[in-house]
Coordinates of C-alpha atoms and ligand atoms in Angstrom, one line a residue:
Chain A
M192 CA 97.1 94.2 95.4
I193 CA 97.7 91.1 93.3
A194 CA 101.1 90.6 94.9
T195 CA 99.6 90.8 98.4
L196 CA 96.8 88.5 97.4
R197 CA 99.2 86.0 96.1
Y198 CA 101.6 86.0 99.1
E199 CA 98.9 86.2 101.7
F200 CA 97.1 83.3 100.1
L201 CA 100.4 81.3 100.0
M202 CA 101.3 82.0 103.7
Q203 CA 97.8 81.0 104.9
I204 CA 97.3 77.9 102.8
R205 CA 100.7 76.6 104.0
R206 CA 99.9 77.0 107.6
P207 CA 99.9 73.5 109.1
I208 CA 97.7 74.7 112.0
M209 CA 95.0 75.7 109.6
W210 CA 94.7 72.1 108.2
I211 CA 95.0 70.6 111.6
V212 CA 92.2 72.7 113.1
Y213 CA 89.9 72.2 110.1
G214 CA 90.7 68.5 110.2
L215 CA 89.7 68.2 113.8
A216 CA 86.6 70.4 113.3
F217 CA 85.6 68.2 110.4
A218 CA 86.0 65.1 112.5
V219 CA 83.8 66.7 115.2
L220 CA 81.3 67.7 112.6
V221 CA 80.9 64.2 111.2
A222 CA 80.7 62.7 114.7
A223 CA 78.3 65.2 116.2
M224 CA 76.0 65.5 113.2
W225 CA 76.2 61.9 112.2
P226 CA 72.8 60.8 111.2
G227 CA 72.1 64.2 109.6
Y228 CA 75.4 64.4 107.9
R229 CA 75.1 60.9 106.6
T230 CA 71.6 61.3 105.1
L231 CA 71.7 65.1 104.5
D232 CA 68.1 65.1 105.6
L233 CA 67.2 67.9 108.0
G234 CA 63.6 66.9 107.9
S235 CA 62.1 68.6 104.9
G236 CA 61.7 66.3 102.0
G237 CA 64.3 63.6 102.5
G238 CA 67.9 63.4 101.7
H239 CA 67.3 61.9 98.3
D240 CA 66.6 65.1 96.5
P241 CA 69.8 66.9 95.6
K242 CA 68.6 70.4 96.2
P243 CA 67.5 70.1 99.9
A244 CA 70.4 67.7 100.4
M245 CA 73.0 70.3 99.3
L246 CA 71.2 73.0 101.4
A247 CA 71.4 70.7 104.4
S248 CA 75.1 70.0 103.6
A249 CA 75.8 73.7 103.5
K250 CA 74.1 74.3 106.8
L251 CA 75.8 71.5 108.6
T252 CA 79.2 72.3 107.2
M253 CA 79.0 76.0 108.0
S254 CA 77.5 75.5 111.4
L255 CA 80.9 74.4 112.7
L256 CA 83.5 75.3 110.1
A257 CA 82.5 79.0 110.0
I258 CA 83.8 79.2 113.6
V259 CA 87.2 77.8 112.5
Y260 CA 87.2 80.2 109.5
G261 CA 86.7 83.2 111.7
C262 CA 89.2 82.1 114.3
L263 CA 91.9 81.4 111.8
L264 CA 91.5 84.8 110.2
A265 CA 91.7 86.7 113.5
D266 CA 95.4 87.3 113.6
R267 CA 96.0 88.0 109.9
L268 CA 95.6 91.7 109.7
I269 CA 97.3 92.7 112.9
R270 CA 100.2 90.3 112.2
D271 CA 102.0 92.8 109.9
R272 CA 102.4 95.2 112.8
R273 CA 103.2 92.5 115.4
L274 CA 105.9 90.9 113.2
G275 CA 107.4 94.3 112.4
V276 CA 106.8 94.0 108.6
A277 CA 104.3 96.8 108.5
A278 CA 107.0 99.5 108.4
I279 CA 108.6 97.9 105.3
L280 CA 105.2 97.5 103.6
D281 CA 104.2 101.1 104.4
A282 CA 107.5 102.5 103.2
S283 CA 106.9 101.0 99.8
P284 CA 105.2 103.0 97.1
S285 CA 102.3 100.6 97.1
N286 CA 98.7 101.6 97.7
P287 CA 97.6 100.7 101.3
G288 CA 94.0 100.3 100.3
G289 CA 95.0 97.9 97.6
R290 CA 97.1 95.9 100.0
L291 CA 94.2 95.7 102.4
V292 CA 91.9 94.3 99.7
G293 CA 94.6 91.9 98.5
K294 CA 95.1 90.6 102.0
Y295 CA 91.4 90.2 102.5
L296 CA 90.9 88.3 99.3
G297 CA 94.1 86.3 99.7
V298 CA 93.7 85.1 103.3
C299 CA 89.9 84.6 103.1
G300 CA 90.4 82.7 99.8
A301 CA 93.0 80.4 101.4
T302 CA 90.9 79.9 104.6
A303 CA 87.8 79.1 102.5
V304 CA 89.6 76.3 100.6
P305 CA 89.1 73.6 103.3
I306 CA 85.4 74.6 103.6
A307 CA 85.0 74.3 99.8
L308 CA 86.8 70.9 99.9
V309 CA 84.5 69.6 102.6
F310 CA 81.4 70.9 100.9
F311 CA 82.2 69.8 97.4
G312 CA 83.7 66.6 98.7
R313 CA 80.4 65.7 100.3
A314 CA 78.6 66.7 97.0
V315 CA 80.8 64.4 95.0
V316 CA 80.2 61.5 97.4
Y317 CA 76.5 62.2 97.2
T318 CA 76.6 62.3 93.4
F319 CA 77.9 58.7 93.4
T320 CA 75.9 57.3 96.3
E321 CA 72.7 58.7 94.9
G322 CA 73.7 58.5 91.3
K323 CA 72.4 62.0 90.6
A324 CA 74.7 64.1 88.4
E325 CA 72.6 67.3 88.8
T326 CA 73.9 67.3 92.4
L327 CA 77.0 69.1 91.3
A328 CA 75.1 71.9 89.7
W329 CA 73.0 72.3 92.9
A330 CA 76.2 72.2 95.0
L331 CA 77.7 75.0 92.9
A332 CA 74.5 77.1 93.2
V333 CA 74.2 76.6 96.9
F334 CA 77.9 77.4 97.5
A335 CA 77.7 80.6 95.5
T336 CA 74.5 81.9 97.1
V337 CA 74.5 80.5 100.7
I338 CA 78.2 79.9 101.7
L339 CA 80.0 82.5 99.7
P340 CA 78.1 85.6 100.9
A341 CA 78.5 84.4 104.5
L342 CA 82.3 83.9 104.0
I343 CA 82.6 87.4 102.4
F344 CA 81.0 89.0 105.5
L345 CA 82.6 86.8 108.2
G346 CA 86.0 87.2 106.6
A347 CA 85.9 91.0 106.8
L348 CA 84.6 90.8 110.4
A349 CA 87.3 88.4 111.5
L350 CA 90.1 90.4 109.9
A351 CA 89.1 93.7 111.3
G352 CA 87.7 92.7 114.7
P353 CA 91.1 92.2 116.3
L354 CA 92.1 95.8 115.5
L355 CA 89.9 96.7 118.4
I356 CA 90.3 93.8 120.8
P357 CA 93.0 91.2 121.3
P358 CA 92.7 88.2 118.9
L359 CA 92.2 85.7 121.6
V360 CA 89.3 87.7 123.1
F361 CA 88.0 88.2 119.6
R362 CA 87.9 84.5 119.0
V363 CA 85.9 83.8 122.1
L364 CA 83.5 86.6 121.2
F365 CA 83.3 85.3 117.6
V366 CA 82.3 81.8 118.8
A367 CA 79.7 83.4 121.1
Y368 CA 78.5 85.6 118.3
W369 CA 78.2 82.6 116.0
F370 CA 76.0 80.7 118.3
W371 CA 74.0 83.7 119.5
G372 CA 73.6 85.4 116.2
N373 CA 73.3 82.6 113.8
L374 CA 72.5 79.2 115.3
I375 CA 70.0 79.6 118.1
P376 CA 66.3 79.7 117.2
A377 CA 64.9 83.2 116.9
D378 CA 62.3 82.7 119.6
M379 CA 64.8 81.6 122.2
M380 CA 66.0 85.2 123.1
P381 CA 66.5 88.4 121.2
T382 CA 69.0 87.4 118.5
L383 CA 70.2 88.1 115.0
S384 CA 69.4 84.6 114.0
H385 CA 67.2 84.3 110.9
T386 CA 67.4 88.1 110.3
I387 CA 68.6 89.8 107.2
F388 CA 71.9 90.3 109.1
A389 CA 72.4 86.7 110.0
A390 CA 75.3 85.0 108.2
T391 CA 73.4 81.8 107.6
G392 CA 71.8 81.6 104.2
D393 CA 68.3 81.2 105.5
Y394 CA 66.8 83.7 103.1
V395 CA 68.4 82.0 100.2
E396 CA 67.2 78.6 101.4
Y397 CA 63.7 79.7 101.9
G398 CA 63.3 82.5 99.5
L399 CA 65.4 81.4 96.5
F400 CA 65.4 77.6 96.8
D401 CA 61.8 77.3 98.1
R402 CA 62.7 75.2 101.0
A403 CA 59.8 74.7 103.4
R404 CA 60.3 75.0 107.1
P405 CA 60.6 71.6 108.8
D406 CA 57.5 72.4 110.9
G407 CA 55.6 73.4 107.8
V408 CA 55.1 77.0 108.9
V409 CA 56.1 79.9 106.5
Y410 CA 59.3 81.7 107.3
G411 CA 58.8 83.6 110.5
W412 CA 58.8 83.3 114.3
P413 CA 55.7 85.0 115.5
D414 CA 56.8 85.5 119.1
A415 CA 60.4 86.4 118.5
A416 CA 61.9 89.8 119.3
L417 CA 63.5 91.9 116.5
N418 CA 61.0 90.5 114.0
F419 CA 61.2 93.8 112.0
L420 CA 64.6 92.4 110.8
R421 CA 62.9 89.3 109.5
P422 CA 61.0 90.2 106.3
A423 CA 59.2 87.4 104.5
A424 CA 61.5 85.1 102.6
T425 CA 61.0 86.1 99.0
P426 CA 63.5 85.8 96.1
A427 CA 64.0 89.5 96.2
V428 CA 64.8 89.4 99.9
A429 CA 67.2 86.5 99.3
V430 CA 69.1 88.7 96.8
L431 CA 68.9 91.6 99.2
W432 CA 70.5 89.4 101.9
M433 CA 73.5 88.6 99.6
G434 CA 73.8 92.3 99.0
V435 CA 73.7 93.0 102.7
M436 CA 76.5 90.5 103.3
V437 CA 78.7 92.1 100.6
A438 CA 77.8 95.6 101.7
L439 CA 78.7 94.8 105.4
A440 CA 82.1 93.4 104.3
A441 CA 82.8 96.5 102.2
A442 CA 81.8 98.8 105.0
I443 CA 84.1 97.0 107.5
L444 CA 87.0 97.1 105.1
L445 CA 86.4 100.8 104.5
L446 CA 86.3 101.5 108.2
T447 CA 89.5 99.4 108.6
R448 CA 91.2 101.6 106.0
L449 CA 90.1 104.8 107.6
H450 CA 91.2 103.5 111.0
A451 CA 94.6 102.8 109.7
A452 CA 94.9 106.1 107.9
R453 CA 94.0 107.9 111.1
S454 CA 96.4 106.1 113.3
E455 CA 99.2 106.7 110.8
S456 CA 99.8 110.3 112.0
Chain B
M109 CA 119.8 112.8 97.1
R110 CA 119.8 115.9 99.3
I111 CA 117.7 116.0 102.4
Q112 CA 116.6 119.4 103.6
I113 CA 114.8 119.6 106.9
N114 CA 113.4 122.9 108.3
Q115 CA 112.0 123.6 111.7
L116 CA 110.7 120.0 112.0
T117 CA 108.8 119.1 115.1
K118 CA 106.9 116.0 116.1
T119 CA 104.7 115.7 119.1
Y120 CA 103.2 112.3 119.9
K121 CA 99.9 111.8 121.6
G122 CA 100.3 112.4 125.3
D123 CA 102.4 115.5 124.7
V124 CA 105.6 113.7 124.0
H125 CA 107.9 116.1 122.2
A126 CA 110.0 113.7 120.2
L127 CA 111.5 116.4 117.8
K128 CA 111.7 120.0 118.8
G129 CA 112.6 122.1 115.8
I130 CA 115.2 120.3 113.7
D131 CA 117.1 122.1 110.9
L132 CA 119.3 119.7 109.0
D133 CA 120.8 119.5 105.6
V134 CA 122.1 116.1 104.5
P135 CA 124.4 115.9 101.4
T136 CA 124.9 112.8 99.2
G137 CA 127.1 110.1 100.7
M138 CA 127.2 108.4 104.0
Y139 CA 125.8 110.4 106.9
G140 CA 125.7 109.5 110.5
L141 CA 122.9 110.3 113.0
L142 CA 124.0 109.8 116.5
G143 CA 121.9 110.0 119.6
S144 CA 121.2 108.2 122.8
N145 CA 118.0 106.1 123.5
G146 CA 114.9 108.2 123.1
A147 CA 116.7 111.0 121.3
G148 CA 114.3 110.9 118.4
K149 CA 116.3 109.2 115.7
T150 CA 113.6 106.7 114.8
T151 CA 111.0 109.4 114.8
L152 CA 113.0 111.4 112.4
M153 CA 113.7 108.4 110.1
R154 CA 110.0 107.4 110.1
I155 CA 109.1 110.9 109.0
L156 CA 111.7 110.8 106.2
A157 CA 110.3 107.4 105.1
G158 CA 106.8 108.8 104.9
L159 CA 105.5 106.7 107.7
L160 CA 104.8 109.5 110.1
R161 CA 103.4 112.9 109.6
P162 CA 105.4 115.7 111.2
T163 CA 103.6 118.0 113.6
S164 CA 105.1 121.1 111.9
G165 CA 108.0 122.0 109.6
T166 CA 109.1 120.9 106.2
V167 CA 111.0 118.0 104.8
R168 CA 112.2 117.9 101.3
L169 CA 114.0 114.9 99.8
G170 CA 115.6 115.7 96.5
G171 CA 113.0 118.4 95.9
D172 CA 110.0 116.3 96.9
D173 CA 107.9 117.2 100.0
V174 CA 107.2 114.1 102.0
T175 CA 104.2 115.7 103.7
T176 CA 102.2 115.7 100.5
K177 CA 100.7 112.5 99.0
E178 CA 102.5 112.9 95.6
G179 CA 105.8 113.9 97.2
R180 CA 105.6 110.9 99.5
L181 CA 105.0 108.5 96.6
A182 CA 107.9 110.1 94.6
V183 CA 110.2 109.7 97.6
Q184 CA 109.1 106.1 98.4
R185 CA 109.9 105.1 94.8
T186 CA 113.5 106.0 95.3
L187 CA 113.7 105.0 99.0
G188 CA 115.2 102.1 100.7
Y189 CA 114.3 101.8 104.4
L190 CA 115.6 99.4 107.0
P191 CA 113.5 99.9 110.1
Q192 CA 114.9 99.6 113.6
D193 CA 112.6 96.7 114.7
L194 CA 112.7 95.0 111.3
G195 CA 110.4 92.0 111.0
V196 CA 109.8 89.4 108.3
Y197 CA 107.3 86.8 107.5
P198 CA 108.8 83.7 109.1
D199 CA 107.0 81.3 106.8
L200 CA 108.5 82.7 103.6
T201 CA 111.9 82.0 102.3
A202 CA 114.3 84.9 101.8
R203 CA 113.7 84.7 98.0
Q204 CA 110.0 84.8 98.4
F205 CA 110.0 87.6 100.9
L206 CA 112.2 89.7 98.6
D207 CA 110.0 88.9 95.7
Y208 CA 107.0 90.1 97.6
I209 CA 108.6 93.4 98.6
A210 CA 110.0 93.8 95.0
L211 CA 106.4 93.6 93.7
L212 CA 105.3 96.2 96.2
K213 CA 108.1 98.4 95.1
G214 CA 106.9 98.1 91.5
L215 CA 109.4 95.7 90.0
D216 CA 106.7 94.2 87.9
E217 CA 108.7 92.4 85.3
R218 CA 109.4 88.9 86.5
S219 CA 112.8 88.4 84.9
V220 CA 114.1 91.8 86.1
R221 CA 112.9 91.0 89.6
R222 CA 114.6 87.6 89.6
R223 CA 117.8 89.0 88.4
R224 CA 117.8 91.8 90.9
I225 CA 117.0 89.5 93.8
G226 CA 119.7 87.1 92.7
E227 CA 122.3 89.9 92.6
L228 CA 121.3 91.3 96.0
L229 CA 121.4 87.9 97.7
E230 CA 125.0 87.6 96.6
V231 CA 125.7 91.1 97.8
V232 CA 124.5 90.3 101.2
A233 CA 126.1 86.8 101.1
L234 CA 122.8 84.9 101.5
G235 CA 122.9 83.1 98.2
E236 CA 123.1 79.6 99.6
H237 CA 120.4 80.2 102.2
A238 CA 118.0 82.0 99.9
D239 CA 115.5 79.1 99.7
R240 CA 115.3 78.4 103.5
R241 CA 112.4 79.8 105.5
L242 CA 113.2 83.0 107.4
K243 CA 112.2 81.5 110.7
G244 CA 115.5 79.7 110.8
Y245 CA 117.6 82.8 110.2
S246 CA 120.0 84.4 112.8
G247 CA 119.7 88.0 113.7
G248 CA 122.6 89.0 111.5
M249 CA 121.1 87.1 108.5
L250 CA 117.8 88.8 109.0
R251 CA 119.5 92.2 109.1
R252 CA 121.1 91.3 105.7
V253 CA 117.7 90.3 104.3
G254 CA 116.5 93.7 105.6
I255 CA 119.2 95.6 103.7
A256 CA 118.6 93.5 100.6
Q257 CA 114.9 94.4 100.6
A258 CA 115.8 98.1 101.1
L259 CA 118.1 97.9 98.0
L260 CA 115.6 96.2 95.7
N261 CA 114.6 99.4 93.9
D262 CA 118.2 100.6 93.7
P263 CA 117.3 103.6 96.0
R264 CA 118.9 107.0 95.8
L265 CA 118.2 107.4 99.5
L266 CA 118.9 104.6 101.9
I267 CA 117.7 105.0 105.5
V268 CA 119.0 102.5 108.0
D269 CA 117.9 102.7 111.6
E270 CA 120.3 101.2 114.2
P271 CA 121.2 98.3 111.9
T272 CA 124.2 97.1 113.9
T273 CA 122.5 96.8 117.3
G274 CA 122.6 93.2 118.5
L275 CA 125.1 91.9 116.0
D276 CA 128.3 90.2 116.9
P277 CA 131.5 92.2 116.3
E278 CA 132.4 90.5 113.0
E279 CA 128.9 90.8 111.6
R280 CA 128.8 94.4 112.7
I281 CA 132.0 95.3 110.9
R282 CA 130.9 93.4 107.8
F283 CA 127.6 95.2 107.9
R284 CA 128.9 98.7 108.2
T285 CA 131.5 98.0 105.5
L286 CA 128.7 97.0 103.2
L287 CA 126.9 100.2 104.0
S288 CA 130.0 102.2 103.1
H289 CA 130.2 100.5 99.8
L290 CA 126.6 101.3 99.2
A291 CA 127.1 105.0 99.7
G292 CA 128.9 106.7 96.9
E293 CA 126.3 108.0 94.5
R294 CA 123.5 107.6 97.0
T295 CA 122.7 109.1 100.3
V296 CA 122.9 106.7 103.2
L297 CA 121.5 107.9 106.5
L298 CA 122.7 105.7 109.3
S299 CA 121.3 106.1 112.7
T300 CA 123.0 104.6 115.7
H301 CA 124.0 105.1 119.3
I302 CA 127.2 103.3 118.6
V303 CA 129.8 106.0 118.0
E304 CA 132.3 103.6 116.6
D305 CA 130.0 102.7 113.7
V306 CA 129.9 106.3 112.7
A307 CA 133.6 106.8 113.2
Q308 CA 134.4 104.0 110.9
T309 CA 132.0 104.9 108.1
C310 CA 130.9 108.5 108.0
R311 CA 132.6 111.8 107.2
H312 CA 129.6 113.9 108.2
L313 CA 127.2 113.4 111.0
A314 CA 124.6 115.0 113.2
V315 CA 123.9 114.5 116.9
L316 CA 120.4 114.4 118.3
A317 CA 119.8 114.8 122.0
K318 CA 116.3 114.8 123.5
G319 CA 114.7 115.9 120.3
R320 CA 117.1 118.7 119.5
L321 CA 120.0 118.8 117.1
V322 CA 123.1 119.6 119.1
F323 CA 125.7 119.0 116.4
Q324 CA 125.9 119.0 112.7
G325 CA 129.2 118.9 110.7
D326 CA 132.1 116.6 109.9
V327 CA 133.7 114.0 112.1
G328 CA 136.9 116.1 112.7
S329 CA 135.1 119.0 114.2
L330 CA 133.2 116.7 116.6
V331 CA 136.4 115.1 117.6
A332 CA 137.8 118.7 118.1
R333 CA 135.2 119.3 120.7
A334 CA 137.2 117.1 123.0
N335 CA 140.5 118.9 122.4
R336 CA 142.3 119.6 125.7
R337 CA 139.4 117.8 127.4
V338 CA 140.7 114.2 127.4
W339 CA 143.0 113.1 130.1
T340 CA 144.8 110.0 131.3
V341 CA 145.1 109.6 135.1
V342 CA 147.2 106.8 136.6
T343 CA 146.5 106.4 140.3
S344 CA 146.4 103.8 143.0
G345 CA 144.0 105.8 145.0
A346 CA 140.4 106.8 144.4
A347 CA 139.0 107.4 140.9
P348 CA 139.0 111.0 139.7
S349 CA 135.8 112.7 140.9
T350 CA 135.5 115.4 138.2
G351 CA 134.6 114.7 134.5
R352 CA 133.4 111.5 132.9
I353 CA 135.4 108.3 133.1
V354 CA 135.3 106.7 129.7
A355 CA 137.8 103.9 130.4
A356 CA 139.3 102.2 133.4
L357 CA 142.1 99.7 133.1
P358 CA 144.2 98.0 135.8
H359 CA 147.7 99.4 135.7
G360 CA 150.4 97.9 137.9
S361 CA 149.1 98.1 141.4
G362 CA 146.6 100.9 140.5
M363 CA 144.3 101.9 137.7
R364 CA 144.6 103.9 134.5
Y365 CA 141.6 106.1 133.8
R366 CA 140.7 107.9 130.7
V367 CA 138.6 111.0 131.6
V368 CA 136.7 113.6 129.6
A369 CA 136.7 116.8 131.6
P370 CA 137.0 120.6 130.9
V371 CA 139.8 120.9 133.4
P372 CA 142.5 118.4 134.5
P373 CA 140.7 116.0 136.9
D374 CA 143.9 115.4 138.8
P375 CA 147.2 117.2 139.3
M376 CA 149.0 114.3 137.7
A377 CA 146.6 114.1 134.7
Q378 CA 148.2 113.9 131.2
P379 CA 146.5 115.2 128.1
A380 CA 145.4 112.5 125.7
E381 CA 144.5 112.4 122.0
P382 CA 140.7 112.6 121.6
T383 CA 138.5 110.2 119.7
L384 CA 135.1 110.6 118.2
E385 CA 133.6 109.0 121.3
D386 CA 135.3 111.6 123.5
G387 CA 134.0 114.4 121.2
Y388 CA 130.5 113.0 121.5
L389 CA 130.8 112.8 125.3
A390 CA 132.2 116.3 125.6
L391 CA 129.3 117.5 123.4
M392 CA 126.7 115.7 125.4
E393 CA 128.3 117.0 128.6
A394 CA 128.0 120.5 127.3
A395 CA 124.5 120.1 125.8
V396 CA 122.8 118.2 128.5
P397 CA 124.5 118.6 131.8
A398 CA 124.7 115.2 133.5
Ligands
ATP51 N1 104.4 106.0 119.0 C1 104.9 106.8 120.0 N2 104.0 107.4 120.8 C2 104.4 108.2 121.9 N3 105.7 108.4 122.1 C3 106.6 107.9 121.3 C4 106.3 107.1 120.2 N4 107.4 106.7 119.6 C5 108.4 107.2 120.2 N5 108.0 108.0 121.3 C6 108.8 108.8 122.2 O1 109.5 109.7 121.4 C7 110.8 109.8 121.9 C8 111.8 109.6 120.8 O2 111.7 108.2 120.4 P1 112.5 107.6 119.2 O3 112.1 106.2 119.1 O4 112.4 108.4 118.0 O5 114.0 107.6 119.8 P2 115.3 106.9 119.3 O6 116.4 107.9 119.2 O7 115.0 106.1 118.1 O8 115.7 105.9 120.5 P3 116.3 104.4 120.4 O9 117.8 104.6 120.4 O10 115.9 103.9 121.8 O11 115.7 103.7 119.3 C9 110.9 108.9 123.1 O12 110.8 109.6 124.3 C10 109.8 107.9 122.9 O13 109.4 107.5 124.1
MG52 MG1 115.2 104.3 117.5

């Protein structure tokens, strides 16, 4: 597992295309979200308070870079078979489950590095421009509770999805999923947005970090469909959301392993 | 390591009968597995390597049953496998790729691993290219990386599936000579459809045809299958119509044909000394009527 983790990390982090795509996406992010990304103020208490500012930074960063993250992971699991390396790996006395976990941690870790750089880079800049050292502590807390659980789930999804459909199709669907299930407002159409299954850290934002909604209403969309998936945002539900993300990732990896074991025959 | 195969069958999805009851006993040393495309060679080798579960039958490798989980692990610890459609990670160097596979094979100690990889890179004559990325390697070089990875754990059983296909003649000869050197105290199972490769390296062989074993024995007795069945015909007229023409060379104003046939294909036919290829063709003629 450690060997796979190490080499999968190495191969992904060295991929020039990864840095190029992230670089472009970051440029788009800065350009498209300019006033917001500059002030880190999404309308609830100003950008001069490090806590909401870091939450806003996480939201803006993930809104676009999560798509890049998913797309860059899409070919990683099926690659072994495509390249013809799978037979060698499978003929070794190593544990296939361990290799799967190693690959998951290695490639997801490597693919998350640019996101961490962007997020923490912005936090460092903010620390200096605002002169508030506690920013870094908030940044760490927000990363661990908002961004990381999302990456854990999305990583498993993006690795395993292309086992069922071609990676190119998967990428298109992933982008569609990201907009439909995470970014659009809940009352626009039936969507997973803002539910306990959404990969945005809304529950942590509202439940754990006591962020008020911009419109001043408590967490909820009275007229939206699927509202039974949107419990009130309490600290307990925030923790539950993190658990859901991790559990979904574990379930996907388990299914992936079973799928591989079955198609071994 | 001895390989004992009993009543082995493999049926793929869609009712493809790739192996139809194989009984085979492979001793230590170099062993050839001949068969035309689709004969079932790769299927058999994947089963031996523990990658594929047989539909029925038993396979024991040095006493371990590959169909059980424990047996498969025990076999894989002493196995080197060079798959037919070998692939590598193009973005790693040869040294890194070998290091990764060595780790998977349980060579945990760094110094041991380094030394072993260094030695093997010399054995396959890739020492000076070891730190180049694999995407720049030629087919022959990749095949040598493939054999190096198979040897990392000093296997007692080496399975190589059509390793010489697509190599130029020099590289092919170098490769099969390397394989001969590797035999000795280990079992090397070489599958190929190139008769010459077996003729030059193996004393024993088996022949697969359409999922059945049609021959098992030493090279001499396969050659003997073509005794009094190989003929030379020199003619300026039409080619002989009976038997299988294995060679045709311009000769004076006519042609000289080499023919494998049970009876003289022409009144003027002269008997000729059979080769392994002739024996193989005679066998196939008898086993699967053309
Ligand atoms: N995964 C598979 N699913 C279904 N049928 C298969 C599969 N793999 C092989 N076959 C079929 O099984 C038969 C034997 O194939 P196999 O690859 O073992 O032959 P081979 O002797 O290695 O041939 P070649 O010389 O072309 O490599 C063929 O008819 C092939 O089409
Ligand atoms: Mg084959």
